[in-house]
Short mmCIF file of C-alpha atoms in Angstrom, two decimals:
data_model
loop_
_atom_site.label_atom_id
_atom_site.label_comp_id
_atom_site.label_asym_id
_atom_site.label_seq_id
_atom_site.Cartn_x
_atom_site.Cartn_y
_atom_site.Cartn_z
CA MET A 1 0.00 0.00 0.00
CA LYS A 2 2.81 2.40 0.90
CA ARG A 3 4.51 1.63 -2.39
CA LEU A 4 1.26 2.29 -4.27
CA LEU A 5 0.79 5.61 -2.45
CA SER A 6 4.37 6.55 -3.29
CA ILE A 7 3.80 5.80 -6.95
CA ILE A 8 0.56 7.82 -6.95
CA GLY A 9 2.28 10.66 -5.12
CA ALA A 10 5.17 10.67 -7.57
CA THR A 11 2.74 10.67 -10.47
CA ILE A 12 0.80 13.61 -9.06
CA LEU A 13 4.04 15.49 -8.39
CA THR A 14 5.21 14.87 -11.95
CA MET A 15 1.90 16.12 -13.31
CA ALA A 16 2.07 19.19 -11.09
CA LEU A 17 5.61 19.93 -12.19
CA GLY A 18 4.51 19.54 -15.79
CA VAL A 19 1.74 22.07 -15.30
CA SER A 20 4.09 24.45 -13.50
CA SER A 21 6.61 24.09 -16.28
CA ALA A 22 3.98 24.90 -18.89
CA LEU A 23 2.82 27.96 -16.98
CA ALA A 24 6.40 29.06 -16.45
CA GLN A 25 7.08 29.19 -20.18
CA THR A 26 7.60 32.76 -21.30
CA GLU A 27 6.31 33.98 -24.64
CA ASN A 28 7.62 36.32 -27.30
CA TYR A 29 4.19 37.58 -28.33
CA LEU A 30 3.55 39.22 -31.70
CA SER A 31 0.16 40.69 -32.61
CA ILE A 32 -0.44 40.94 -36.37
CA GLY A 33 -3.35 42.35 -38.32
CA ASP A 34 -5.89 45.13 -38.58
CA SER A 35 -7.14 47.83 -36.20
CA LEU A 36 -8.51 45.30 -33.70
CA ALA A 37 -4.99 43.96 -33.29
CA ALA A 38 -3.76 47.55 -32.98
CA GLY A 39 -6.37 48.44 -30.34
CA GLN A 40 -8.44 51.08 -32.13
CA THR A 41 -11.20 52.57 -29.98
CA PRO A 42 -14.76 53.43 -31.10
CA TYR A 43 -13.65 57.07 -31.31
CA GLN A 44 -10.75 57.04 -33.77
CA GLN A 45 -7.97 56.59 -31.25
CA ILE A 46 -5.54 53.87 -30.23
CA ASP A 47 -5.62 52.44 -26.73
CA THR A 48 -5.63 49.07 -25.01
CA GLY A 49 -6.89 46.34 -27.34
CA TYR A 50 -7.28 42.60 -26.99
CA SER A 51 -3.60 41.91 -27.66
CA ASP A 52 -2.55 44.41 -25.00
CA LEU A 53 -4.85 42.69 -22.51
CA ILE A 54 -3.47 39.28 -23.46
CA ALA A 55 0.07 40.59 -22.95
CA MET A 56 -0.96 42.17 -19.65
CA LYS A 57 -2.36 38.91 -18.31
CA LEU A 58 0.56 36.80 -19.53
CA GLY A 59 2.91 39.31 -17.91
CA MET A 60 1.03 39.16 -14.62
CA SER A 61 1.40 35.38 -14.59
CA GLY A 62 5.09 35.49 -15.50
CA GLN A 63 4.52 34.05 -18.96
CA LEU A 64 5.65 36.98 -21.10
CA SER A 65 9.17 38.05 -22.04
CA PHE A 66 8.38 40.26 -25.07
CA TYR A 67 5.36 41.80 -26.77
CA THR A 68 4.75 44.12 -29.71
CA LYS A 69 1.87 45.08 -31.97
CA GLU A 70 3.94 47.06 -34.45
CA LEU A 71 2.83 44.76 -37.27
CA ALA A 72 -0.80 45.72 -36.67
CA PHE A 73 -2.36 48.61 -38.63
CA PRO A 74 -5.87 50.06 -39.06
CA GLY A 75 -7.34 49.33 -42.45
CA TYR A 76 -5.25 46.24 -43.20
CA THR A 77 -6.83 43.67 -45.49
CA THR A 78 -5.57 40.11 -45.79
CA ALA A 79 -3.44 41.27 -48.74
CA ASP A 80 -1.86 43.97 -46.57
CA VAL A 81 -1.17 41.52 -43.76
CA LEU A 82 0.40 39.07 -46.20
CA LYS A 83 2.67 41.80 -47.56
CA ARG A 84 3.60 42.82 -44.03
CA VAL A 85 4.42 39.25 -43.00
CA LYS A 86 6.70 38.94 -46.04
CA SER A 87 8.49 42.23 -45.36
CA GLU A 88 12.14 42.38 -44.38
CA GLU A 89 11.42 44.51 -41.31
CA ALA A 90 9.17 41.77 -39.92
CA SER A 91 11.80 39.05 -40.26
CA ASP A 92 13.47 39.34 -36.85
CA LEU A 93 10.18 39.72 -35.01
CA LEU A 94 8.73 36.63 -36.66
CA ALA A 95 11.88 34.55 -36.24
CA ASN A 96 11.87 35.13 -32.49
CA ALA A 97 8.12 34.86 -31.91
CA THR A 98 6.71 31.98 -29.89
CA LEU A 99 3.12 33.25 -29.85
CA ILE A 100 1.29 35.04 -32.67
CA THR A 101 -2.30 36.27 -32.97
CA VAL A 102 -3.65 37.26 -36.38
CA SER A 103 -6.65 39.50 -37.10
CA ALA A 104 -7.30 39.68 -40.83
CA GLY A 105 -10.31 39.39 -43.12
CA ALA A 106 -12.89 41.89 -41.88
CA ASN A 107 -11.65 44.71 -44.09
CA ASP A 108 -11.86 42.50 -47.17
CA LEU A 109 -15.57 42.14 -46.45
CA LEU A 110 -16.87 45.14 -44.52
CA ARG A 111 -15.51 47.76 -46.89
CA LEU A 112 -18.20 46.50 -49.26
CA VAL A 113 -21.01 47.04 -46.76
CA GLN A 114 -22.84 50.36 -47.14
CA VAL A 115 -23.93 51.56 -43.72
CA ASN A 116 -26.38 54.30 -42.83
CA PRO A 117 -26.12 54.42 -39.02
CA THR A 118 -28.77 57.11 -38.68
CA ALA A 119 -31.33 55.19 -40.70
CA GLY A 120 -30.13 51.87 -39.28
CA THR A 121 -29.67 50.21 -42.67
CA LEU A 122 -27.06 47.95 -44.30
CA ALA A 123 -26.56 47.06 -47.96
CA PHE A 124 -24.07 45.03 -49.99
CA ALA A 125 -23.72 43.31 -53.36
CA GLN A 126 -23.57 39.53 -53.04
CA LEU A 127 -21.26 39.00 -56.03
CA GLN A 128 -18.71 41.43 -54.62
CA THR A 129 -18.80 39.86 -51.17
CA ASP A 130 -18.41 36.36 -52.61
CA TYR A 131 -15.33 37.53 -54.47
CA ALA A 132 -13.93 39.24 -51.36
CA LEU A 133 -14.47 36.16 -49.21
CA ASN A 134 -12.67 33.95 -51.71
CA PHE A 135 -9.83 36.46 -51.86
CA ALA A 136 -9.62 36.41 -48.05
CA ARG A 137 -9.55 32.61 -48.11
CA LYS A 138 -6.56 32.48 -50.46
CA ASN A 139 -4.65 35.20 -48.66
CA MET A 140 -5.20 33.72 -45.21
CA ALA A 141 -3.93 30.37 -46.43
CA GLU A 142 -0.79 32.06 -47.73
CA ILE A 143 -0.36 34.11 -44.54
CA LEU A 144 -0.41 30.98 -42.44
CA ASP A 145 1.97 29.19 -44.79
CA GLU A 146 4.37 32.14 -44.56
CA LEU A 147 4.19 32.11 -40.76
CA LYS A 148 5.14 28.43 -40.72
CA VAL A 149 8.35 29.33 -42.51
CA ARG A 150 9.11 32.74 -41.02
CA ALA A 151 7.97 32.03 -37.46
CA PRO A 152 8.88 28.37 -36.95
CA LYS A 153 8.84 28.61 -33.14
CA ALA A 154 5.43 30.27 -32.89
CA LYS A 155 2.04 28.88 -32.00
CA VAL A 156 -0.40 30.79 -34.22
CA TYR A 157 -3.93 31.82 -33.27
CA VAL A 158 -6.37 33.25 -35.81
CA MET A 159 -8.88 35.64 -34.27
CA GLY A 160 -12.47 35.49 -35.44
CA TYR A 161 -14.83 38.46 -35.74
CA TYR A 162 -18.00 39.72 -34.11
CA PHE A 163 -21.10 41.25 -35.70
CA ALA A 164 -20.14 44.91 -35.98
CA TYR A 165 -23.54 46.60 -36.48
CA PRO A 166 -25.69 45.97 -33.39
CA SER A 167 -27.49 49.33 -33.68
CA VAL A 168 -29.11 48.78 -37.08
CA HIS A 169 -32.68 47.57 -37.43
CA ALA A 170 -33.17 43.88 -36.70
CA THR A 171 -34.47 43.27 -40.23
CA GLN A 172 -31.19 44.63 -41.62
CA LYS A 173 -28.88 42.31 -39.73
CA GLU A 174 -29.53 38.94 -41.30
CA GLY A 175 -27.82 39.40 -44.67
CA THR A 176 -24.62 41.03 -43.43
CA ASN A 177 -24.42 38.66 -40.48
CA ALA A 178 -24.60 35.71 -42.86
CA GLN A 179 -21.53 37.04 -44.70
CA LEU A 180 -19.67 37.47 -41.42
CA VAL A 181 -20.50 33.90 -40.43
CA LYS A 182 -19.03 32.79 -43.77
CA LEU A 183 -15.88 34.79 -43.08
CA ASN A 184 -15.47 33.21 -39.65
CA LYS A 185 -15.96 29.77 -41.16
CA ILE A 186 -13.29 30.48 -43.75
CA LEU A 187 -10.86 31.68 -41.09
CA GLN A 188 -11.55 28.61 -38.96
CA GLN A 189 -11.05 26.23 -41.89
CA GLN A 190 -7.77 27.84 -42.94
CA ALA A 191 -6.50 27.88 -39.35
CA GLU A 192 -7.27 24.22 -38.81
CA HIS A 193 -5.77 23.27 -42.16
CA ALA A 194 -2.53 25.06 -41.26
CA GLY A 195 -2.33 23.63 -37.74
CA ALA A 196 -3.19 26.98 -36.16
CA VAL A 197 -5.96 27.65 -33.63
CA PHE A 198 -9.13 29.60 -34.40
CA ILE A 199 -10.50 31.88 -31.67
CA ASP A 200 -14.27 32.30 -31.81
CA VAL A 201 -15.42 35.68 -30.44
CA TYR A 202 -18.78 35.79 -32.22
CA ASP A 203 -20.87 34.38 -29.37
CA SER A 204 -19.35 36.79 -26.86
CA PHE A 205 -20.95 39.65 -28.79
CA GLY A 206 -24.02 38.31 -30.55
CA LEU A 207 -26.18 40.55 -32.73
CA ASN A 208 -27.15 43.18 -30.17
CA ALA A 209 -23.96 44.09 -28.32
CA THR A 210 -24.54 47.84 -28.14
CA ASN A 211 -22.88 47.79 -24.71
CA LEU A 212 -19.65 46.56 -26.33
CA LEU A 213 -19.94 48.65 -29.52
CA PRO A 214 -21.15 52.01 -28.20
CA ASN A 215 -20.60 54.22 -31.27
CA ILE A 216 -23.27 53.58 -33.90
CA SER A 217 -20.96 55.07 -36.55
CA ASP A 218 -17.97 52.90 -35.71
CA VAL A 219 -17.25 49.16 -35.72
CA HIS A 220 -14.66 49.05 -32.92
CA PRO A 221 -15.34 47.77 -29.40
CA ASN A 222 -14.78 49.44 -26.06
CA PHE A 223 -12.53 48.04 -23.32
CA GLU A 224 -15.18 45.55 -22.27
CA GLY A 225 -15.47 44.27 -25.83
CA TYR A 226 -11.72 43.82 -26.07
CA ARG A 227 -11.82 42.04 -22.70
CA GLN A 228 -14.29 39.55 -24.14
CA MET A 229 -11.96 38.93 -27.10
CA ALA A 230 -8.91 38.56 -24.87
CA ASN A 231 -10.72 36.12 -22.60
CA SER A 232 -11.79 34.01 -25.58
CA PHE A 233 -8.12 33.69 -26.49
CA LEU A 234 -6.90 33.10 -22.94
CA HIS A 235 -9.44 30.32 -22.39
CA GLU A 236 -8.24 28.54 -25.53
CA TYR A 237 -4.59 29.22 -24.72
CA SER A 238 -4.70 27.91 -21.16
CA GLY A 239 -7.44 25.31 -21.52
CA SER A 240 -9.31 26.79 -18.56
CA LYS A 241 -10.54 30.06 -17.09
CA THR A 242 -7.51 30.51 -14.83
CA LEU A 243 -6.16 33.40 -16.92
CA ALA A 244 -9.52 35.12 -17.41
CA ILE A 245 -9.40 38.90 -17.06
CA SER A 246 -12.05 40.41 -14.78
CA SER A 247 -13.62 43.80 -15.42
CA ASN A 248 -11.84 45.33 -12.44
CA GLU A 249 -8.48 44.36 -13.94
CA LEU A 250 -9.00 46.57 -16.98
CA PRO A 251 -6.54 49.48 -17.16
CA LYS A 252 -7.71 53.07 -17.14
CA PRO A 253 -8.29 54.57 -20.59
CA ASN A 254 -5.20 56.23 -22.02
CA PRO A 255 -6.12 56.92 -25.65
CA ILE A 256 -3.75 58.44 -28.17
CA SER A 257 -4.95 60.08 -31.38
CA PHE A 258 -3.60 59.19 -34.81
CA GLU A 259 -2.09 62.67 -35.00
CA GLN A 260 -0.18 62.06 -31.77
CA ILE A 261 0.98 58.70 -33.06
CA LEU A 262 2.31 60.29 -36.22
CA GLU A 263 4.19 62.87 -34.17
CA GLN A 264 5.74 60.13 -32.06
CA VAL A 265 6.64 58.15 -35.17
CA ALA A 266 8.36 61.19 -36.67
CA LYS A 267 10.37 61.72 -33.49
CA ALA A 268 11.24 58.02 -33.28
CA GLU A 269 12.37 58.00 -36.92
CA GLN A 270 14.53 61.03 -36.27
CA ARG A 271 16.16 59.27 -33.34
CA GLN A 272 16.66 56.23 -35.54
CA VAL A 273 18.41 58.33 -38.17
CA GLU A 274 20.77 59.57 -35.49
CA LYS A 275 21.48 55.99 -34.43
CA GLU A 276 21.33 54.35 -37.85
CA LYS A 277 24.65 52.62 -37.35
CA GLU A 278 23.34 50.80 -34.30
CA LYS A 279 21.48 47.56 -34.87
CA PRO A 280 18.90 46.79 -32.15
CA SER A 281 18.59 43.33 -30.64
CA PRO A 282 15.45 41.70 -32.10
CA THR A 283 14.47 40.24 -28.74
CA ALA A 284 14.68 43.62 -27.06
CA ARG A 285 12.48 45.52 -29.50
CA ALA A 286 9.21 46.94 -28.30
CA ILE A 287 6.84 49.47 -29.72
CA GLN A 288 7.61 52.96 -28.46
CA GLY A 289 4.10 54.41 -28.57
CA GLY A 290 3.96 54.72 -32.35
CA PHE A 291 3.21 52.51 -35.32
CA LYS A 292 5.09 52.77 -38.59
CA GLY A 293 2.82 53.07 -41.57
CA TYR A 294 -0.15 54.77 -39.95
CA ALA A 295 0.27 57.81 -42.18
CA ALA A 296 -0.56 55.77 -45.27
CA PHE A 297 -3.82 54.59 -43.72
CA MET A 298 -4.99 57.77 -42.00
CA GLU A 299 -7.43 58.90 -44.65
CA LYS A 300 -8.63 55.37 -45.30
CA VAL A 301 -9.37 54.80 -41.62
CA ARG A 302 -11.07 58.15 -41.16
CA ALA A 303 -13.22 57.81 -44.27
CA LYS A 304 -14.30 54.19 -43.90
CA LYS A 305 -13.87 53.49 -40.18
CA LEU A 306 -12.37 50.11 -40.98
CA PHE A 307 -11.14 47.40 -38.68
#
């Protein structure tokens, strides 16, 4: 009996050590994609998004060694993300990444949706959306293939999307929602085919999440909406609710406008010119409050309020 108890005890200890070891693993976390990955607010600013919350929680649990979202940009389509993943400047970040989240696909689709927030109406052309969805399918497959090669150490998670128009009339939701469901299915299929993990956030929002999407003229969530997205990821990542973020853990709002970002980028680029002979360590890089490339998307983001 004592021998049996010793064996059981040793087994439990081994399992416990295994769990501790898994939790002790530190991640080099890279957030890639559109404005949701960048943390765009419902009011045309950048603040804490789902990837920031994920990084915050992993840091609190000692599971984070590096994090950046400098490969995330408002307005990015799957084609833009693919180009970014292939870029030379992304090489070091990808090579050292152990954890990657990807948000891409919504801008391929939603730029075709005509929205009248005041009237509460939505309209789109089915042929155009079918073409856009097929385009997103091909690009996402290529993105994931590229990540296998360029980020060989990384576990990749593909983020799904929520219904972005909760304030329109109920009769207007069905058609556009059906296209979004198709997009999520495409993203899930491509993720599974590539050995990545799909993160479903659709059910956390539903069709009437006006509390999470407070601006009827904008498709971006508030902090609570981003918390829902982060928790969907953390549940899949950990296999339980142990890393779930509570509402009282959310940071205070600290938004920065696109204009302020551009100013910071200009200053950062000037400093870089002065230090151009110095090559930074890829594992020590972190975003310094600005995002390269925002200038090129400013008008696009303002005009279309894209993801």
